[in-house]
Amino acid sequence: MVAGNKRWQVEGFCDAEDGSVYRIRFMPPTPGDYTYSVEYRQAWSTKTSNGTFRVRDGHRRGPIRIDSQNRWHFVWEGTGEHYFFNGTTAYWLVGWRDDQVIQSSIERLHQLKINRMRVTVVGRTDKYYGEPVVAGENWTPLITPWPSDQGVRLLHFLGRFGQRYGMGIGRGIFDSIAEFGVADDIFHPGFDYSRFQVAYWQKFDRALRFARDRDMIFSLVLDMNDGRVHPAPYSSDESRYIRYAIARFGAFSNITWDLGDDLDMYRDDAWTHATGALVKEWDPYKHLATSHPVDIVHQDRTSDWFDFTSFQEWSRVQHAFMLAQRKQQEHLGRIIPQTNEEYGYEDHYPLWAPGLGSESADTLRRTAWEIAMAGGYQTSGETARRGTNIWPDTGGGWMNGRGDDTMTMFQGYAHMVDFFTSFDWWKTEPHDELVNNGNYCLAKPGDVYAVYLPRGGNVTVRLPAGHYVGIWWNATTGDTTSPASVNVTASSWTSPSVLGKTDWALLLKRR
């Protein structure tokens, strides 16, 4: 593809089980006239085609990028607006058979001001992590982009069995086997890595399109440790899979790449470094990329391909932890956004969780504030306790993205989003030394001060004399006070005490 003096080399992909349809997707950065030259090769034959097309403005925000002026933060490339990263995990979202469930889940999270979802492309599991979530006809975590030889053999067996005894295969069973392979074999799925399960990829396309129209970013997790079975590292099967994913999904503006969940459990640092570089080389649009190991020492922080951290750290001292990571990144001499994308799931208590109450909705909401007040970003996960294929069967939360009206944790997160997007948060830096009583402060000194009081009370802020406008935010309810004039005549100012023991935020802007 060519526009002016800019050129893109874009790979196509097969979009039919019988090989009859091939597509090339292209994401133009600007409106205008483009020319193209297509080359199709099969065996010893080559066909070419050339032409032109005109691009109109789609009025989309485009991909997210690193802010070149404030490299701890993100911007939308298409508009230059800053992106306040507020994520959730929904690993097996595309395990839903009905597109309506996928779309309603995305829409619900969008309304709650979630703008990023971690969704796995590959990664099956036979564990349910103590949650009331099980596979059924409407949803399964046994997803795969490849066909299963065992699934084909099972279909043939059931067909012969039905013919012999005059029995038909139920449509739901047939579709389950055809789309997902063998439903209950996690260790020996019989994948045919040379081909792709096109119906699965097409369903992913539909989810991405729906999310794109709502400015919802999908973090595409390329694989996960729970899957047990992976293409061999550095193999042609692995390369074929990653290149197909890039060819198919790369033209969607609303994606970032994640090399894998719990990546250090099945790949080493050398593989991560090499494969991350390949992803950036193969992706013509250079979408942001990261990886998600269990141990944070395996983050490839200084490499050009690695755009932001994706920690997995479950402690309840997140503010101190994120400040320490920020300092380490500064010491390495490469500033990139710092994110913790797995610090807890609502009502989920694995053995490494700090203890009862540590995974409650209120605790996780407060933890999110701690991360944001350190200049970082976070991804959380909703409760799965409303069940999938278990009564009341209206949820799934962090496992598959579905929720109902009783699940309110992210309403509290939305108040945090409202607070930060009410000022230029990307221009501020952590300055806890400017406040007392264990409170937290982000500031552009002399201009704006954002203060978080985790235990309420009052706060003394060190700031230049002058006139300021102050607004109090109840972090639990989102209620705000009317703007009030604050006259500072000395080198510090002490606020009045706020009522109650809940957490509060205070925004001071100099007139």
Short mmCIF file of C-alpha atoms in Angstrom, two decimals:
data_model
loop_
_atom_site.label_atom_id
_atom_site.label_comp_id
_atom_site.label_asym_id
_atom_site.label_seq_id
_atom_site.Cartn_x
_atom_site.Cartn_y
_atom_site.Cartn_z
CA MET A 1 0.00 0.00 0.00
CA VAL A 2 1.33 3.44 -0.93
CA ALA A 3 0.16 6.97 -0.06
CA GLY A 4 2.47 9.85 -0.96
CA ASN A 5 5.96 8.77 0.12
CA LYS A 6 4.63 6.34 2.75
CA ARG A 7 4.60 2.61 2.01
CA TRP A 8 3.18 -0.37 3.94
CA GLN A 9 3.81 -4.06 3.37
CA VAL A 10 0.70 -5.93 4.50
CA GLU A 11 0.19 -9.70 4.56
CA GLY A 12 -3.12 -11.31 3.65
CA PHE A 13 -4.84 -14.31 5.21
CA CYS A 14 -7.12 -17.16 4.26
CA ASP A 15 -10.72 -16.65 5.39
CA ALA A 16 -12.39 -19.90 4.28
CA GLU A 17 -11.98 -23.49 5.42
CA ASP A 18 -11.66 -24.67 1.81
CA GLY A 19 -9.11 -22.01 0.88
CA SER A 20 -11.47 -20.26 -1.53
CA VAL A 21 -11.36 -16.78 0.07
CA TYR A 22 -8.31 -14.63 0.87
CA ARG A 23 -8.39 -11.15 2.36
CA ILE A 24 -6.04 -8.24 2.87
CA ARG A 25 -6.90 -5.74 5.60
CA PHE A 26 -5.39 -2.30 5.70
CA MET A 27 -5.67 0.45 8.32
CA PRO A 28 -4.97 3.80 6.63
CA PRO A 29 -3.74 6.50 9.03
CA THR A 30 -5.27 9.43 7.12
CA PRO A 31 -7.90 10.10 4.43
CA GLY A 32 -6.69 10.39 0.84
CA ASP A 33 -5.78 8.44 -2.27
CA TYR A 34 -3.85 5.17 -2.00
CA THR A 35 -2.42 2.74 -4.53
CA TYR A 36 -1.94 -0.97 -4.00
CA SER A 37 -0.09 -3.87 -5.53
CA VAL A 38 -1.17 -7.40 -4.56
CA GLU A 39 0.88 -10.52 -5.13
CA TYR A 40 -0.65 -13.96 -4.62
CA ARG A 41 1.64 -16.96 -4.62
CA GLN A 42 0.68 -20.64 -4.54
CA ALA A 43 3.17 -23.38 -5.25
CA TRP A 44 5.04 -22.22 -8.41
CA SER A 45 2.38 -19.82 -9.67
CA THR A 46 2.16 -16.08 -8.95
CA LYS A 47 -0.67 -13.64 -9.69
CA THR A 48 -0.52 -9.87 -9.31
CA SER A 49 -3.07 -7.08 -9.22
CA ASN A 50 -2.74 -3.29 -8.98
CA GLY A 51 -5.18 -0.50 -8.34
CA THR A 52 -6.15 2.60 -6.39
CA PHE A 53 -8.71 3.49 -3.75
CA ARG A 54 -9.80 6.55 -1.82
CA VAL A 55 -10.04 6.64 1.98
CA ARG A 56 -12.60 8.75 3.80
CA ASP A 57 -12.30 9.96 7.38
CA GLY A 58 -13.76 7.29 9.67
CA HIS A 59 -13.80 9.68 12.66
CA ARG A 60 -12.15 7.07 14.87
CA ARG A 61 -9.58 7.72 17.56
CA GLY A 62 -7.11 5.29 16.02
CA PRO A 63 -4.59 3.12 17.89
CA ILE A 64 -3.21 4.05 21.28
CA ARG A 65 0.42 5.17 21.38
CA ILE A 66 2.93 6.33 23.96
CA ASP A 67 2.72 10.09 24.57
CA SER A 68 6.04 11.36 23.15
CA GLN A 69 5.98 14.36 25.50
CA ASN A 70 4.89 12.49 28.64
CA ARG A 71 6.18 8.96 28.18
CA TRP A 72 4.56 7.49 31.29
CA HIS A 73 1.21 7.89 29.53
CA PHE A 74 -0.85 7.02 26.45
CA VAL A 75 -2.58 8.98 23.68
CA TRP A 76 -5.03 8.16 20.90
CA GLU A 77 -3.05 8.55 17.69
CA GLY A 78 -6.00 9.75 15.63
CA THR A 79 -7.08 12.61 17.88
CA GLY A 80 -4.17 13.30 20.23
CA GLU A 81 -6.48 12.84 23.22
CA HIS A 82 -4.95 11.21 26.27
CA TYR A 83 -6.04 7.70 27.14
CA PHE A 84 -6.73 6.90 30.80
CA PHE A 85 -6.07 3.15 30.76
CA ASN A 86 -8.83 1.48 32.85
CA GLY A 87 -8.87 -2.24 32.15
CA THR A 88 -10.51 -5.51 33.03
CA THR A 89 -9.76 -9.16 32.37
CA ALA A 90 -12.18 -11.33 30.40
CA TYR A 91 -9.91 -14.15 29.24
CA TRP A 92 -12.47 -16.43 27.60
CA LEU A 93 -14.86 -13.77 26.29
CA VAL A 94 -14.87 -15.39 22.86
CA GLY A 95 -15.83 -18.73 24.41
CA TRP A 96 -19.46 -17.54 24.27
CA ARG A 97 -21.30 -19.17 21.40
CA ASP A 98 -23.79 -16.32 20.99
CA ASP A 99 -22.42 -13.04 19.63
CA GLN A 100 -25.16 -11.21 21.51
CA VAL A 101 -23.67 -12.25 24.84
CA ILE A 102 -20.22 -11.07 23.76
CA GLN A 103 -21.57 -7.75 22.54
CA SER A 104 -23.78 -7.10 25.56
CA SER A 105 -20.79 -7.83 27.82
CA ILE A 106 -18.62 -5.34 25.94
CA GLU A 107 -21.41 -2.75 25.99
CA ARG A 108 -22.00 -3.14 29.72
CA LEU A 109 -18.30 -2.70 30.51
CA HIS A 110 -18.12 0.29 28.16
CA GLN A 111 -20.96 1.94 30.06
CA LEU A 112 -18.96 1.40 33.26
CA LYS A 113 -16.05 3.35 31.66
CA ILE A 114 -13.85 0.31 31.16
CA ASN A 115 -11.81 0.97 28.02
CA ARG A 116 -9.55 -2.09 27.83
CA MET A 117 -10.18 -5.83 28.01
CA ARG A 118 -7.59 -8.60 28.31
CA VAL A 119 -8.89 -11.37 26.02
CA THR A 120 -7.01 -14.52 25.11
CA VAL A 121 -6.71 -15.62 21.50
CA VAL A 122 -5.32 -19.03 22.46
CA GLY A 123 -5.49 -20.76 25.83
CA ARG A 124 -7.77 -23.51 27.02
CA THR A 125 -8.29 -24.56 30.61
CA ASP A 126 -9.92 -27.42 32.46
CA LYS A 127 -9.73 -25.54 35.79
CA TYR A 128 -12.33 -23.18 37.14
CA TYR A 129 -10.24 -21.73 39.99
CA GLY A 130 -12.86 -22.37 42.65
CA GLU A 131 -15.45 -20.26 40.82
CA PRO A 132 -19.06 -21.28 40.04
CA VAL A 133 -18.21 -21.37 36.35
CA VAL A 134 -18.31 -24.49 34.16
CA ALA A 135 -18.38 -25.21 30.46
CA GLY A 136 -21.74 -25.78 28.79
CA GLU A 137 -23.49 -25.48 25.47
CA ASN A 138 -23.52 -21.67 25.66
CA TRP A 139 -19.90 -21.10 26.78
CA THR A 140 -16.62 -22.95 26.99
CA PRO A 141 -13.05 -22.06 27.97
CA LEU A 142 -11.81 -24.74 25.57
CA ILE A 143 -11.23 -22.31 22.73
CA THR A 144 -8.76 -22.82 19.90
CA PRO A 145 -7.93 -21.20 16.59
CA TRP A 146 -6.89 -24.55 15.10
CA PRO A 147 -9.06 -27.50 14.08
CA SER A 148 -8.67 -30.67 16.09
CA ASP A 149 -8.00 -33.98 14.36
CA GLN A 150 -9.69 -35.66 17.31
CA GLY A 151 -12.74 -33.49 16.85
CA VAL A 152 -13.01 -34.53 13.21
CA ARG A 153 -12.64 -38.20 14.14
CA LEU A 154 -15.27 -37.85 16.83
CA LEU A 155 -17.71 -36.26 14.39
CA HIS A 156 -17.19 -39.12 11.97
CA PHE A 157 -17.72 -41.65 14.76
CA LEU A 158 -20.92 -39.97 15.94
CA GLY A 159 -22.16 -39.78 12.36
CA ARG A 160 -21.62 -43.49 11.79
CA PHE A 161 -23.16 -44.27 15.20
CA GLY A 162 -26.23 -42.21 14.35
CA GLN A 163 -26.66 -43.86 10.96
CA ARG A 164 -26.39 -47.33 12.45
CA TYR A 165 -28.89 -46.73 15.23
CA GLY A 166 -31.13 -44.15 13.59
CA MET A 167 -29.98 -41.32 15.87
CA GLY A 168 -29.05 -37.74 14.90
CA ILE A 169 -26.36 -35.57 16.40
CA GLY A 170 -27.78 -32.64 18.35
CA ARG A 171 -27.01 -29.35 16.65
CA GLY A 172 -25.40 -27.94 19.82
CA ILE A 173 -23.08 -30.96 20.16
CA PHE A 174 -22.17 -30.82 16.47
CA ASP A 175 -21.33 -27.10 16.65
CA SER A 176 -19.31 -27.55 19.85
CA ILE A 177 -17.13 -30.24 18.31
CA ALA A 178 -16.82 -28.47 14.97
CA GLU A 179 -15.81 -25.15 16.49
CA PHE A 180 -13.85 -26.12 19.57
CA GLY A 181 -12.51 -29.63 18.81
CA VAL A 182 -12.66 -32.19 21.61
CA ALA A 183 -14.36 -30.47 24.54
CA ASP A 184 -12.70 -32.27 27.44
CA ASP A 185 -9.16 -33.16 26.35
CA ILE A 186 -6.79 -30.48 27.61
CA PHE A 187 -3.57 -32.48 27.32
CA HIS A 188 -4.13 -34.16 23.93
CA PRO A 189 -6.32 -31.84 21.85
CA GLY A 190 -4.93 -33.11 18.55
CA PHE A 191 -4.45 -29.67 17.03
CA ASP A 192 -3.63 -29.41 13.36
CA TYR A 193 -1.32 -26.41 13.47
CA SER A 194 -1.11 -26.23 9.67
CA ARG A 195 -4.70 -24.98 9.38
CA PHE A 196 -7.00 -22.55 11.18
CA GLN A 197 -10.52 -22.84 12.55
CA VAL A 198 -11.90 -19.98 10.48
CA ALA A 199 -15.28 -19.73 12.24
CA TYR A 200 -13.49 -19.02 15.53
CA TRP A 201 -11.41 -16.23 14.00
CA GLN A 202 -14.47 -14.72 12.33
CA LYS A 203 -16.22 -14.56 15.69
CA PHE A 204 -13.19 -12.75 17.09
CA ASP A 205 -13.43 -10.29 14.17
CA ARG A 206 -17.03 -9.49 15.07
CA ALA A 207 -16.14 -8.88 18.71
CA LEU A 208 -13.27 -6.57 17.72
CA ARG A 209 -15.48 -4.55 15.38
CA PHE A 210 -18.14 -4.11 18.04
CA ALA A 211 -15.50 -3.06 20.59
CA ARG A 212 -13.83 -0.66 18.15
CA ASP A 213 -17.06 1.28 17.73
CA ARG A 214 -16.96 1.87 21.50
CA ASP A 215 -13.27 2.78 21.73
CA MET A 216 -12.67 -0.43 23.67
CA ILE A 217 -9.11 -1.71 23.37
CA PHE A 218 -8.57 -5.47 23.27
CA SER A 219 -5.32 -6.68 24.74
CA LEU A 220 -4.87 -9.75 22.54
CA VAL A 221 -3.20 -12.40 24.70
CA LEU A 222 -1.49 -14.65 22.17
CA ASP A 223 -1.27 -17.67 24.49
CA MET A 224 -1.49 -18.64 28.15
CA ASN A 225 0.10 -21.15 30.45
CA ASP A 226 -3.27 -22.69 31.31
CA GLY A 227 -3.50 -24.01 27.75
CA ARG A 228 -0.94 -26.75 28.58
CA VAL A 229 -0.30 -27.41 24.86
CA HIS A 230 1.57 -24.85 22.72
CA PRO A 231 3.21 -24.76 19.31
CA ALA A 232 6.91 -25.51 19.68
CA PRO A 233 8.99 -22.38 20.37
CA TYR A 234 10.64 -20.88 17.27
CA SER A 235 8.79 -23.43 15.09
CA SER A 236 7.09 -22.82 11.75
CA ASP A 237 3.78 -23.66 13.48
CA GLU A 238 4.33 -20.88 16.00
CA SER A 239 5.40 -18.37 13.34
CA ARG A 240 2.41 -19.27 11.16
CA TYR A 241 0.03 -18.67 14.06
CA ILE A 242 1.50 -15.30 15.10
CA ARG A 243 1.71 -14.04 11.52
CA TYR A 244 -1.88 -15.08 10.86
CA ALA A 245 -3.05 -13.24 14.00
CA ILE A 246 -1.19 -10.11 12.90
CA ALA A 247 -2.47 -10.32 9.32
CA ARG A 248 -6.03 -10.79 10.52
CA PHE A 249 -6.20 -8.45 13.52
CA GLY A 250 -3.47 -5.89 12.83
CA ALA A 251 -5.75 -3.61 10.80
CA PHE A 252 -8.03 -3.16 13.81
CA SER A 253 -7.10 0.09 15.53
CA ASN A 254 -8.32 -1.07 18.95
CA ILE A 255 -5.71 -3.69 19.82
CA THR A 256 -2.48 -4.17 21.71
CA TRP A 257 -0.38 -7.35 21.74
CA ASP A 258 0.41 -9.47 24.79
CA LEU A 259 2.87 -12.31 24.09
CA GLY A 260 1.29 -14.51 26.73
CA ASP A 261 -0.24 -14.85 30.17
CA ASP A 262 2.01 -16.39 32.85
CA LEU A 263 4.53 -16.36 30.02
CA ASP A 264 7.59 -17.31 32.09
CA MET A 265 5.92 -20.64 32.96
CA TYR A 266 6.30 -21.91 29.36
CA ARG A 267 8.74 -19.54 27.57
CA ASP A 268 12.12 -18.09 28.60
CA ASP A 269 13.45 -14.53 28.39
CA ALA A 270 15.36 -15.18 25.15
CA TRP A 271 12.15 -16.29 23.42
CA THR A 272 10.28 -13.27 24.78
CA HIS A 273 12.91 -10.86 23.51
CA ALA A 274 13.15 -12.47 20.07
CA THR A 275 9.41 -12.97 19.57
CA GLY A 276 8.52 -9.49 20.78
CA ALA A 277 10.88 -8.06 18.18
CA LEU A 278 9.30 -10.26 15.49
CA VAL A 279 5.79 -9.12 16.39
CA LYS A 280 6.87 -5.52 15.92
CA GLU A 281 8.62 -6.38 12.66
CA TRP A 282 5.61 -8.26 11.25
CA ASP A 283 2.97 -5.77 12.42
CA PRO A 284 2.90 -2.98 9.80
CA TYR A 285 1.13 -0.67 12.27
CA LYS A 286 3.45 -1.25 15.25
CA HIS A 287 0.64 -1.63 17.79
CA LEU A 288 1.78 -1.41 21.40
CA ALA A 289 3.02 -4.69 22.82
CA THR A 290 3.87 -6.22 26.19
CA SER A 291 4.07 -9.58 27.98
CA HIS A 292 2.60 -10.86 31.23
CA PRO A 293 4.94 -13.12 33.25
CA VAL A 294 4.31 -14.37 36.76
CA ASP A 295 7.57 -12.91 38.07
CA ILE A 296 8.10 -9.23 37.27
CA VAL A 297 11.84 -9.77 36.73
CA HIS A 298 10.95 -11.23 33.32
CA GLN A 299 9.67 -7.93 31.92
CA ASP A 300 11.80 -6.97 28.88
CA ARG A 301 11.88 -3.35 30.05
CA THR A 302 14.73 -1.94 27.98
CA SER A 303 13.83 -3.47 24.61
CA ASP A 304 12.41 -1.36 21.80
CA TRP A 305 9.51 -3.76 21.18
CA PHE A 306 8.35 -3.57 24.82
CA ASP A 307 5.99 -0.61 25.16
CA PHE A 308 4.60 -0.86 28.71
CA THR A 309 4.86 -3.16 31.70
CA SER A 310 2.18 -5.71 32.50
CA PHE A 311 2.87 -6.74 36.08
CA GLN A 312 1.26 -9.55 38.02
CA GLU A 313 1.64 -8.45 41.64
CA TRP A 314 -1.01 -9.12 44.27
CA SER A 315 0.24 -7.26 47.33
CA ARG A 316 -1.85 -4.63 49.08
CA VAL A 317 0.95 -2.06 49.13
CA GLN A 318 0.45 -1.15 45.51
CA HIS A 319 1.29 2.52 45.85
CA ALA A 320 4.79 1.81 47.15
CA PHE A 321 5.23 -1.03 44.66
CA MET A 322 4.31 1.08 41.64
CA LEU A 323 6.51 3.97 42.78
CA ALA A 324 9.42 1.53 43.08
CA GLN A 325 8.78 0.23 39.55
CA ARG A 326 8.70 3.77 38.25
CA LYS A 327 12.06 4.51 39.84
CA GLN A 328 13.54 1.32 38.43
CA GLN A 329 12.33 2.26 34.95
CA GLU A 330 13.93 5.68 35.33
CA HIS A 331 17.19 4.03 36.44
CA LEU A 332 17.13 1.88 33.30
CA GLY A 333 16.96 5.05 31.21
CA ARG A 334 13.84 4.13 29.25
CA ILE A 335 10.55 5.72 30.30
CA ILE A 336 7.43 3.67 29.48
CA PRO A 337 4.00 3.44 31.15
CA GLN A 338 3.82 1.27 34.26
CA THR A 339 0.76 -0.98 34.58
CA ASN A 340 -0.25 -3.74 36.97
CA GLU A 341 -2.63 -5.94 35.02
CA GLU A 342 -3.23 -8.60 37.65
CA TYR A 343 -3.43 -7.54 41.29
CA GLY A 344 -6.64 -9.30 42.23
CA TYR A 345 -10.07 -10.44 41.12
CA GLU A 346 -13.22 -9.52 43.02
CA ASP A 347 -14.27 -12.24 45.51
CA HIS A 348 -11.47 -14.52 44.27
CA TYR A 349 -9.12 -15.90 46.95
CA PRO A 350 -6.23 -18.02 45.67
CA LEU A 351 -3.68 -19.23 48.21
CA TRP A 352 -1.38 -16.29 47.50
CA ALA A 353 -4.10 -13.70 48.20
CA PRO A 354 -3.31 -11.62 51.32
CA GLY A 355 -6.41 -12.92 53.14
CA LEU A 356 -10.14 -12.51 53.67
CA GLY A 357 -11.35 -9.12 52.49
CA SER A 358 -8.25 -8.52 50.40
CA GLU A 359 -10.20 -9.22 47.20
CA SER A 360 -13.43 -7.39 48.03
CA ALA A 361 -14.83 -4.82 45.64
CA ASP A 362 -13.99 -1.96 48.01
CA THR A 363 -10.44 -3.16 48.60
CA LEU A 364 -9.74 -3.51 44.89
CA ARG A 365 -11.24 -0.08 44.19
CA ARG A 366 -8.97 1.51 46.80
CA THR A 367 -6.03 -0.44 45.38
CA ALA A 368 -6.76 0.98 41.93
CA TRP A 369 -6.54 4.49 43.41
CA GLU A 370 -3.16 3.62 44.97
CA ILE A 371 -1.84 2.57 41.54
CA ALA A 372 -3.21 5.62 39.75
CA MET A 373 -1.81 7.96 42.41
CA ALA A 374 1.64 6.51 41.68
CA GLY A 375 1.27 7.62 38.06
CA GLY A 376 0.49 4.07 36.91
CA TYR A 377 -2.40 2.18 35.37
CA GLN A 378 -4.27 -1.01 36.22
CA THR A 379 -6.40 -3.90 35.01
CA SER A 380 -8.79 -5.56 37.45
CA GLY A 381 -11.45 -8.27 37.21
CA GLU A 382 -15.07 -8.56 38.30
CA THR A 383 -16.52 -11.29 40.47
CA ALA A 384 -17.38 -14.60 38.84
CA ARG A 385 -19.76 -15.49 41.69
CA ARG A 386 -22.91 -14.85 39.66
CA GLY A 387 -22.09 -18.05 37.82
CA THR A 388 -21.79 -19.42 34.31
CA ASN A 389 -23.89 -22.55 33.73
CA ILE A 390 -24.42 -22.55 37.50
CA TRP A 391 -27.27 -20.66 39.18
CA PRO A 392 -28.07 -17.83 38.80
CA ASP A 393 -26.07 -18.08 35.55
CA THR A 394 -25.88 -14.32 34.94
CA GLY A 395 -22.15 -13.75 35.42
CA GLY A 396 -18.68 -14.99 34.75
CA GLY A 397 -16.79 -11.78 35.41
CA TRP A 398 -13.04 -11.98 35.00
CA MET A 399 -13.26 -15.38 33.31
CA ASN A 400 -15.57 -14.49 30.40
CA GLY A 401 -16.63 -10.84 30.72
CA ARG A 402 -20.34 -11.34 31.42
CA GLY A 403 -22.02 -9.52 34.31
CA ASP A 404 -25.35 -8.38 35.67
CA ASP A 405 -26.76 -5.38 37.52
CA THR A 406 -25.77 -6.74 40.94
CA MET A 407 -22.09 -6.45 39.97
CA THR A 408 -21.23 -2.87 40.91
CA MET A 409 -17.48 -2.82 41.57
CA PHE A 410 -16.66 -0.94 38.40
CA GLN A 411 -19.07 1.84 39.28
CA GLY A 412 -16.52 2.78 41.92
CA TYR A 413 -13.73 2.61 39.35
CA ALA A 414 -15.73 4.93 37.10
CA HIS A 415 -15.59 7.61 39.81
CA MET A 416 -11.80 7.34 39.73
CA VAL A 417 -11.84 7.78 35.94
CA ASP A 418 -14.03 10.88 36.31
CA PHE A 419 -11.61 12.38 38.82
CA PHE A 420 -8.48 11.91 36.74
CA THR A 421 -10.01 12.98 33.46
CA SER A 422 -11.17 16.23 35.09
CA PHE A 423 -7.60 17.59 34.90
CA ASP A 424 -4.44 17.06 32.86
CA TRP A 425 -3.28 14.05 34.86
CA TRP A 426 -0.57 13.20 32.33
CA LYS A 427 1.26 16.44 33.19
CA THR A 428 1.56 15.54 36.87
CA GLU A 429 4.18 13.50 38.76
CA PRO A 430 4.04 11.68 42.11
CA HIS A 431 4.86 14.14 44.89
CA ASP A 432 3.87 12.45 48.14
CA GLU A 433 6.45 14.59 49.94
CA LEU A 434 4.08 17.55 49.52
CA VAL A 435 1.37 16.05 51.77
CA ASN A 436 1.20 14.56 55.27
CA ASN A 437 -0.63 11.82 57.20
CA GLY A 438 0.20 9.05 54.69
CA ASN A 439 -1.84 10.70 51.95
CA TYR A 440 -0.82 10.61 48.27
CA CYS A 441 -0.23 13.47 45.86
CA LEU A 442 0.17 13.88 42.11
CA ALA A 443 1.20 17.39 41.19
CA LYS A 444 2.47 19.80 38.66
CA PRO A 445 3.91 22.02 41.39
CA GLY A 446 2.59 25.55 41.39
CA ASP A 447 -0.23 24.64 39.03
CA VAL A 448 -2.33 21.58 40.03
CA TYR A 449 -2.40 19.20 43.02
CA ALA A 450 -4.40 15.97 43.06
CA VAL A 451 -4.51 14.51 46.56
CA TYR A 452 -5.91 11.16 47.69
CA LEU A 453 -6.85 10.61 51.34
CA PRO A 454 -7.25 6.83 51.79
CA ARG A 455 -8.59 7.24 55.34
CA GLY A 456 -10.31 10.59 55.06
CA GLY A 457 -9.51 13.20 57.72
CA ASN A 458 -7.60 16.25 56.56
CA VAL A 459 -4.41 16.99 54.70
CA THR A 460 -1.70 19.63 54.76
CA VAL A 461 -0.38 20.48 51.30
CA ARG A 462 2.89 22.28 50.70
CA LEU A 463 2.33 24.73 47.84
CA PRO A 464 3.18 28.29 46.83
CA ALA A 465 1.07 31.14 48.11
CA GLY A 466 -1.72 32.15 45.79
CA HIS A 467 -5.35 31.65 44.91
CA TYR A 468 -6.59 28.12 44.13
CA VAL A 469 -9.89 26.45 43.32
CA GLY A 470 -10.58 23.31 45.34
CA ILE A 471 -13.04 20.47 44.72
CA TRP A 472 -13.62 17.49 47.01
CA TRP A 473 -14.51 14.10 45.48
CA ASN A 474 -16.06 11.28 47.48
CA ALA A 475 -14.10 8.36 45.99
CA THR A 476 -16.78 5.85 47.03
CA THR A 477 -19.88 7.60 45.69
CA GLY A 478 -18.45 9.99 43.12
CA ASP A 479 -20.20 12.95 44.77
CA THR A 480 -18.37 16.27 44.48
CA THR A 481 -18.52 19.61 46.23
CA SER A 482 -18.95 22.87 44.40
CA PRO A 483 -15.69 24.59 43.43
CA ALA A 484 -14.45 26.68 46.35
CA SER A 485 -11.86 29.45 46.48
CA VAL A 486 -8.77 28.56 48.51
CA ASN A 487 -6.51 31.45 49.49
CA VAL A 488 -3.01 30.31 50.47
CA THR A 489 -0.93 32.98 52.20
CA ALA A 490 1.93 30.81 53.47
CA SER A 491 3.99 27.88 52.12
CA SER A 492 1.33 25.32 53.05
CA TRP A 493 -2.39 24.93 53.49
CA THR A 494 -4.36 22.59 55.74
CA SER A 495 -7.72 21.41 54.53
CA PRO A 496 -10.83 21.04 56.68
CA SER A 497 -11.59 17.48 57.74
CA VAL A 498 -13.90 15.43 55.59
CA LEU A 499 -16.64 13.49 57.33
CA GLY A 500 -16.68 9.71 57.60
CA LYS A 501 -13.91 7.15 57.29
CA THR A 502 -14.23 6.60 53.57
CA ASP A 503 -11.56 7.66 51.09
CA TRP A 504 -11.65 11.09 49.47
CA ALA A 505 -9.82 12.95 46.74
CA LEU A 506 -9.06 16.65 46.57
CA LEU A 507 -8.24 18.62 43.42
CA LEU A 508 -6.54 21.99 43.79
CA LYS A 509 -5.98 24.13 40.69
CA ARG A 510 -4.21 27.48 40.77
CA ARG A 511 -6.29 30.30 39.35
#
